[in-house]
Amino acid sequence: MHSFRRAATALAITAIAALALVPSFFAGEAEPTAMLGQSIGDISLPDYTGKQVSLTDFKDSKGVVLIFVSTKCPVSNAYNDRMTALAGEYQKKGIQFLGINSNKAELPEEMSKHAVDNKWNFPVLKDDGNKIADKLKASVTPEVFLVDGKGILRYHGRIDDSQDPAAIKSQDLRNALDALLSGGEVSKKEAKAFGCSIKRA
Amino acid sequence: MKRAFLILAAAAVTVAAAGTAPPGGAIEVPAVDPGGYARAIGALKGRVVVANMWATWCEPCREEFPELVAFEKEMRPKGVALLTVSLDMASALADQVIPFLKQQGVAFPCYIKAPGDDDVFINAVDPAWKGALPATFIYARDGRLVSRTDGPTDRKRLTAAVTPLLESASQ
């Protein structure tokens, strides 16, 4: 009896030790990656000048594009011109663009210089402690969350399907924006692409 | 660009030959689509497989790579197989991917993702993966995907992760 109990205890300890050694995630099963079709709630973060910016500031807009960005990630930087072009085009149509930087090592001074150097035409907010990245389960840069005028998440994922602008076949964010503005359903609600992992605190 | 495409195209037909370069010889980095990746993992059945996804543009990936090389050297005799897949664009193969792999002295199969939709490839590898790099996947001896690490890993953590799989399979 005692040897059985000892064996059971040893087995339990081994199982706990084995679990502790498994890195990060059990893989293979999709977890809900985003709150598609649900309200993402309010988001309030300071921009790189310290001014607080909230989703509710844009309650009269037709939608808001949140893009997790990085100053250093080559993939995010490959999209600088495309983000500016899309923001320029769709902000005229009532869609607000907001950049969010959740990388712990990318500080407001660096974000400010990067935004100016790249002529970004939308605010960039600092997500200290990656609270918003955690809330939205954002993982990479660039990663987009498009919410409609009621704050409902309508599209999540990539901007398009190629880092090389000449090779784009699927304009996923543009398609989602056009569907939203026309009052239709976004047909492709989620699409992934390779990117830099967000460096969390 | 044209040269890189030709190398990639030639490599795509020799998936089974992926891997080490003969001393001083040219390194082969075949292109894999989702099916090719599954076949590459399947071909290593019987070993615990560690598959690392990386890119030359990913600094943490480049920093992590020497750890992978050292891990593979130490664990190969114990029944572990390592393979890597570069997520660079095909145009980077000749000028960036191959020189980096040569510099690292790789002695294990190295692939590059074939042109095609990232979304399809990511979901085929692991539907729960978001595409953040680096990412490392561990497969049991029966080819079953067991775990994924998002972000850089190292020899110590990899050894800790594969050891129970090596032990349980040998019992």
XYZ file of N, CA and C in Angstrom, chain B residues 8-165:
474
model
N 16.160 28.347 -56.260
C 14.968 27.928 -55.533
C 14.186 26.892 -56.328
N 14.042 27.136 -57.626
C 13.287 26.219 -58.463
C 13.975 24.859 -58.518
N 15.298 24.880 -58.657
C 16.038 23.620 -58.718
C 15.920 22.890 -57.389
N 15.995 23.668 -56.319
C 15.936 23.055 -54.996
C 14.571 22.450 -54.720
N 13.547 23.032 -55.284
C 12.187 22.584 -54.985
C 11.951 21.138 -55.394
N 12.697 20.652 -56.370
C 12.486 19.273 -56.825
C 13.353 18.278 -56.051
N 14.146 18.780 -55.108
C 15.034 17.869 -54.378
C 14.811 17.972 -52.884
N 13.545 17.962 -52.484
C 13.208 18.137 -51.064
C 13.926 17.111 -50.201
N 13.962 15.863 -50.683
C 14.553 14.804 -49.879
C 16.039 15.031 -49.639
N 16.673 15.832 -50.504
C 18.110 16.022 -50.383
C 18.468 17.214 -49.510
N 17.481 17.772 -48.791
C 17.746 18.965 -48.000
C 18.797 18.709 -46.958
N 19.583 19.724 -46.687
C 20.410 19.612 -45.525
C 21.836 19.974 -45.699
N 22.680 19.115 -45.222
C 24.059 19.481 -45.032
C 24.775 19.666 -46.358
N 25.749 20.499 -46.318
C 26.585 20.695 -47.487
C 27.837 19.851 -47.336
N 28.304 19.231 -48.417
C 29.601 18.578 -48.321
C 30.655 19.637 -48.035
N 31.752 19.262 -47.355
C 32.744 20.283 -47.012
C 33.154 21.085 -48.239
N 32.982 22.370 -48.155
C 33.357 23.242 -49.266
C 32.347 23.256 -50.393
N 31.323 22.413 -50.319
C 30.363 22.312 -51.415
C 29.218 23.270 -51.256
N 28.336 23.264 -52.238
C 27.178 24.148 -52.208
C 26.137 23.578 -51.254
N 25.493 24.461 -50.533
C 24.446 24.023 -49.614
C 23.115 24.023 -50.359
N 22.313 23.018 -50.084
C 21.000 22.957 -50.733
C 19.921 23.337 -49.742
N 19.064 24.233 -50.156
C 17.959 24.697 -49.307
C 16.679 24.574 -50.122
N 16.096 23.368 -50.122
C 14.889 23.170 -50.935
C 13.715 24.003 -50.427
N 12.837 24.325 -51.340
C 11.613 25.038 -50.980
C 10.557 24.025 -50.534
N 9.833 24.379 -49.482
C 8.749 23.499 -49.021
C 7.432 24.267 -48.967
N 6.416 23.640 -49.487
C 5.051 24.137 -49.289
C 4.474 23.348 -48.116
N 3.228 23.557 -47.725
C 2.707 22.821 -46.562
C 2.844 21.306 -46.702
N 2.610 20.790 -47.894
C 2.739 19.341 -48.103
C 4.175 18.888 -47.969
N 5.088 19.677 -48.500
C 6.509 19.343 -48.413
C 6.997 19.369 -46.981
N 6.476 20.311 -46.220
C 6.855 20.385 -44.803
C 6.376 19.139 -44.064
N 5.144 18.752 -44.327
C 4.595 17.553 -43.666
C 5.418 16.321 -44.048
N 5.830 16.250 -45.304
C 6.648 15.104 -45.735
C 8.025 15.133 -45.065
N 8.582 16.337 -44.911
C 9.894 16.455 -44.267
C 9.822 15.986 -42.814
N 8.751 16.349 -42.121
C 8.564 15.888 -40.731
C 8.333 14.380 -40.722
N 7.493 13.916 -41.637
C 7.173 12.486 -41.701
C 8.392 11.631 -41.986
N 9.315 12.163 -42.784
C 10.518 11.402 -43.144
C 11.415 11.167 -41.930
N 11.196 11.926 -40.867
C 12.042 11.799 -39.665
C 11.338 11.011 -38.566
N 10.249 10.362 -38.901
C 9.485 9.576 -37.916
C 10.422 8.569 -37.247
N 10.253 8.423 -35.949
C 11.148 7.550 -35.193
C 12.143 8.361 -34.366
N 12.299 9.630 -34.727
C 13.150 10.523 -33.953
C 12.268 11.621 -33.348
N 12.730 12.251 -32.313
C 12.055 13.446 -31.803
C 12.529 14.595 -32.690
N 11.573 15.296 -33.292
C 11.928 16.319 -34.285
C 11.709 17.724 -33.710
N 12.702 18.552 -33.875
C 12.596 19.966 -33.518
C 12.636 20.762 -34.822
N 11.582 21.523 -35.085
C 11.500 22.303 -36.321
C 11.486 23.783 -35.966
N 12.466 24.498 -36.469
C 12.596 25.930 -36.157
C 12.254 26.782 -37.370
N 11.392 27.753 -37.155
C 10.996 28.697 -38.203
C 11.734 30.013 -37.960
N 12.411 30.507 -38.972
C 13.258 31.684 -38.789
C 13.289 32.510 -40.067
N 13.965 33.634 -40.008
C 14.192 34.443 -41.207
C 15.428 35.298 -40.986
N 16.105 35.642 -42.067
C 17.319 36.461 -41.908
C 16.973 37.859 -41.409
N 15.733 38.322 -41.690
C 15.359 39.666 -41.227
C 15.000 39.695 -39.751
N 14.949 38.533 -39.132
C 14.525 38.407 -37.732
C 15.759 38.328 -36.833
N 16.046 39.400 -36.150
C 17.265 39.450 -35.334
C 17.286 38.391 -34.227
N 16.180 38.224 -33.480
C 16.202 37.172 -32.449
C 16.425 35.782 -33.044
N 15.962 35.590 -34.295
C 16.187 34.300 -34.962
C 17.676 34.079 -35.207
N 18.338 35.125 -35.697
C 19.776 35.001 -35.995
C 20.555 34.782 -34.704
N 20.125 35.455 -33.635
C 20.822 35.289 -32.352
C 20.618 33.893 -31.785
N 19.447 33.332 -32.056
C 19.099 32.012 -31.516
C 19.819 30.886 -32.265
N 20.140 31.119 -33.527
C 20.582 30.036 -34.409
C 21.787 29.231 -33.874
N 22.831 29.892 -33.345
C 23.962 29.107 -32.821
C 23.544 28.121 -31.725
N 22.529 28.480 -30.962
C 22.022 27.577 -29.924
C 21.422 26.327 -30.563
N 20.744 26.518 -31.677
C 20.136 25.387 -32.382
C 21.218 24.466 -32.935
N 22.250 25.079 -33.503
C 23.345 24.293 -34.087
C 24.008 23.452 -32.997
N 24.277 24.065 -31.858
C 24.922 23.347 -30.760
C 24.008 22.258 -30.197
N 22.727 22.580 -30.086
C 21.743 21.606 -29.577
C 21.688 20.381 -30.488
N 21.644 20.637 -31.785
C 21.542 19.525 -32.745
C 22.767 18.629 -32.667
N 23.936 19.242 -32.560
C 25.186 18.477 -32.510
C 25.201 17.558 -31.281
N 24.725 18.105 -30.173
C 24.747 17.342 -28.916
C 23.666 16.255 -28.890
N 22.486 16.566 -29.451
C 21.339 15.670 -29.278
C 21.109 14.703 -30.438
N 21.767 14.939 -31.566
C 21.574 14.034 -32.715
C 21.830 12.570 -32.337
N 22.949 12.265 -31.627
C 23.200 10.847 -31.293
C 22.149 10.263 -30.346
N 21.388 11.125 -29.688
C 20.401 10.643 -28.710
C 19.021 10.450 -29.325
N 18.902 10.733 -30.617
C 17.620 10.472 -31.279
C 16.812 11.706 -31.620
N 17.476 12.870 -31.611
C 16.776 14.113 -31.966
C 17.180 14.535 -33.375
N 16.215 14.985 -34.143
C 16.501 15.552 -35.464
C 16.034 16.999 -35.480
N 16.871 17.881 -36.027
C 16.510 19.292 -36.154
C 16.344 19.625 -37.630
N 15.331 20.391 -37.935
C 15.246 20.975 -39.272
C 14.813 22.427 -39.116
N 15.189 23.243 -40.085
C 14.799 24.645 -40.030
C 14.103 25.038 -41.333
N 13.196 25.991 -41.222
C 12.530 26.533 -42.402
C 12.701 28.054 -42.371
N 13.328 28.567 -43.411
C 13.458 30.021 -43.534
C 12.169 30.578 -44.126
N 11.692 31.647 -43.517
C 10.486 32.304 -44.029
C 10.834 33.561 -44.823
N 12.089 33.603 -45.264
C 12.491 34.712 -46.134
C 11.791 34.592 -47.475
N 11.782 35.713 -48.198
C 11.280 35.646 -49.566
C 12.315 34.926 -50.430
N 11.865 34.325 -51.501
C 12.751 33.561 -52.382
C 13.924 34.397 -52.867
N 13.683 35.691 -53.025
C 14.732 36.570 -53.542
C 15.914 36.697 -52.579
N 15.720 36.291 -51.312
C 16.791 36.411 -50.321
C 17.616 35.134 -50.211
N 17.223 34.089 -50.941
C 17.863 32.782 -50.759
C 19.370 32.826 -51.025
N 19.757 33.259 -52.210
C 21.170 33.173 -52.599
C 22.050 34.152 -51.828
N 21.534 35.341 -51.603
C 22.390 36.390 -51.039
C 22.352 36.479 -49.522
N 21.290 35.948 -48.910
C 21.192 36.099 -47.464
C 21.035 34.772 -46.725
N 20.104 33.946 -47.179
C 19.815 32.714 -46.432
C 20.991 31.751 -46.498
N 21.449 31.441 -47.706
C 22.519 30.453 -47.849
C 23.827 30.929 -47.193
N 24.238 32.179 -47.405
C 25.453 32.618 -46.694
C 25.330 32.501 -45.177
N 24.163 32.827 -44.633
C 23.979 32.727 -43.175
C 24.099 31.277 -42.727
N 23.447 30.369 -43.453
C 23.484 28.956 -43.072
C 24.902 28.396 -43.176
N 25.615 28.831 -44.199
C 27.010 28.387 -44.352
C 27.858 28.883 -43.186
N 27.634 30.124 -42.834
C 28.399 30.720 -41.743
C 28.128 29.992 -40.419
N 26.888 29.501 -40.272
C 26.511 28.790 -39.049
C 27.020 27.344 -39.057
N 27.456 26.859 -40.212
C 27.965 25.492 -40.308
C 26.894 24.452 -40.080
N 25.747 24.615 -40.705
C 24.619 23.718 -40.450
C 24.938 22.299 -40.920
N 24.466 21.338 -40.140
C 24.650 19.927 -40.489
C 23.312 19.219 -40.353
N 22.261 19.901 -40.741
C 20.906 19.341 -40.621
C 20.062 19.921 -41.755
N 18.895 19.338 -42.016
C 18.082 19.805 -43.153
C 17.590 21.241 -42.965
N 17.789 22.030 -43.990
C 17.340 23.431 -43.971
C 16.478 23.674 -45.204
N 15.344 24.271 -44.995
C 14.404 24.541 -46.086
C 14.087 26.027 -46.131
N 13.451 26.415 -47.223
C 12.878 27.754 -47.319
C 11.419 27.572 -47.743
N 10.548 28.393 -47.190
C 9.128 28.266 -47.568
C 8.961 28.603 -49.042
N 8.246 27.754 -49.729
C 7.957 28.002 -51.144
C 7.037 29.211 -51.263
N 7.130 29.943 -52.366
C 6.193 31.059 -52.549
C 4.750 30.556 -52.409
N 3.942 31.348 -51.767
C 2.552 30.931 -51.516
C 2.038 31.667 -50.303
N 0.767 31.562 -50.068
C 0.124 32.338 -49.018
C 0.653 31.949 -47.630
N 1.175 32.937 -46.903
C 1.674 32.693 -45.541
C 0.589 32.087 -44.660
N -0.616 32.575 -44.808
C -1.738 32.142 -43.965
C -1.948 30.629 -44.082
N -1.843 30.135 -45.298
C -2.043 28.701 -45.533
C -0.915 27.901 -44.880
N 0.310 28.376 -45.044
C 1.458 27.668 -44.479
C 1.390 27.671 -42.950
N 1.113 28.832 -42.371
C 1.062 28.958 -40.900
C 0.014 28.013 -40.324
N -1.164 28.013 -40.915
C -2.239 27.164 -40.390
C -1.962 25.680 -40.605
N -1.216 25.366 -41.673
C -0.880 23.956 -41.910
C 0.127 23.463 -40.876
N 1.051 24.335 -40.495
C 2.041 23.931 -39.487
C 1.372 23.808 -38.119
N 0.603 24.820 -37.755
C -0.070 24.813 -36.453
C -1.154 25.902 -36.455
N -2.414 25.517 -36.433
C -3.478 26.522 -36.483
C -3.431 27.516 -35.324
N -2.773 27.133 -34.238
C -2.707 28.037 -33.081
C -1.546 29.019 -33.180
N -0.691 28.824 -34.165
C 0.466 29.713 -34.347
C 0.016 30.967 -35.086
N 0.519 32.141 -34.627
C 0.122 33.405 -35.258
C 1.084 33.850 -36.351
N 2.211 33.163 -36.490
C 3.178 33.556 -37.507
C 4.326 34.386 -36.963
N 4.384 34.555 -35.633
C 5.480 35.319 -35.032
C 6.761 34.503 -35.085
N 7.865 35.172 -35.391
C 9.167 34.501 -35.486
C 10.108 35.026 -34.404
N 11.026 34.158 -33.919
C 11.136 32.753 -34.271
C 10.049 31.927 -33.591
N 9.856 30.719 -34.129
C 8.944 29.763 -33.499
C 9.572 28.387 -33.644
N 9.437 27.593 -32.600
C 10.040 26.260 -32.611
C 8.997 25.225 -32.229
N 8.892 24.198 -33.049
C 7.892 23.144 -32.879
C 8.589 21.835 -32.533
N 7.987 21.088 -31.634
C 8.569 19.797 -31.264
C 7.564 18.691 -31.572
N 8.057 17.686 -32.261
C 7.236 16.535 -32.666
C 7.751 15.279 -31.966
N 6.815 14.477 -31.459
C 7.187 13.208 -30.823
C 7.677 12.230 -31.897
N 8.194 11.092 -31.455
C 8.752 10.115 -32.396
C 7.716 9.622 -33.404
N 6.431 9.679 -33.019
C 5.383 9.214 -33.935
C 4.924 10.330 -34.890
N 5.602 11.453 -34.875
C 5.269 12.542 -35.792
C 4.217 13.499 -35.268
N 3.762 13.255 -34.041
C 2.711 14.081 -33.447
C 3.299 15.405 -32.953
N 2.639 16.526 -33.319
C 3.079 17.842 -32.839
C 2.762 17.955 -31.351
N 3.800 18.247 -30.570
C 3.631 18.241 -29.115
C 3.624 19.651 -28.523
N 4.516 20.488 -29.008
C 4.583 21.816 -28.391
C 5.140 22.854 -29.356
N 4.879 24.105 -29.007
C 5.386 25.222 -29.801
C 5.957 26.271 -28.842
N 7.106 26.827 -29.199
C 7.654 27.954 -28.456
C 7.634 29.174 -29.358
N 6.939 30.204 -28.938
C 6.980 31.480 -29.653
C 8.106 32.302 -29.063
N 8.965 32.834 -29.916
C 10.098 33.610 -29.420
C 11.324 32.718 -29.303
N 12.452 33.349 -28.982
C 13.707 32.595 -28.970
C 13.745 31.514 -27.890
N 14.441 30.446 -28.190
C 14.672 29.405 -27.196
C 16.176 29.160 -27.140
N 16.577 28.184 -26.335
C 18.010 27.902 -26.236
C 18.230 26.420 -25.971
N 19.497 26.028 -25.953
C 19.878 24.623 -25.788
C 19.261 23.993 -24.536
N 19.337 24.749 -23.438
C 18.883 24.210 -22.148
C 17.385 23.899 -22.196
N 16.619 24.872 -22.713
C 15.160 24.684 -22.751
C 14.770 23.598 -23.751
N 15.484 23.567 -24.869
C 15.175 22.536 -25.857
C 15.483 21.141 -25.308
N 16.613 21.035 -24.635
C 16.993 19.736 -24.065
C 15.950 19.302 -23.034
N 15.517 20.240 -22.211
C 14.485 19.920 -21.212
C 13.183 19.492 -21.884
N 12.882 20.084 -23.021
C 11.617 19.767 -23.696
C 11.656 18.412 -24.396
N 12.803 18.065 -24.974
C 12.849 16.795 -25.734
C 13.149 15.594 -24.850
N 13.775 15.808 -23.711
C 14.202 14.673 -22.882
C 13.043 13.751 -22.483
N 11.911 14.295 -21.990
C 10.803 13.372 -21.649
C 10.293 12.612 -22.868
N 10.352 13.234 -24.032
C 9.877 12.560 -25.244
C 10.823 11.440 -25.640
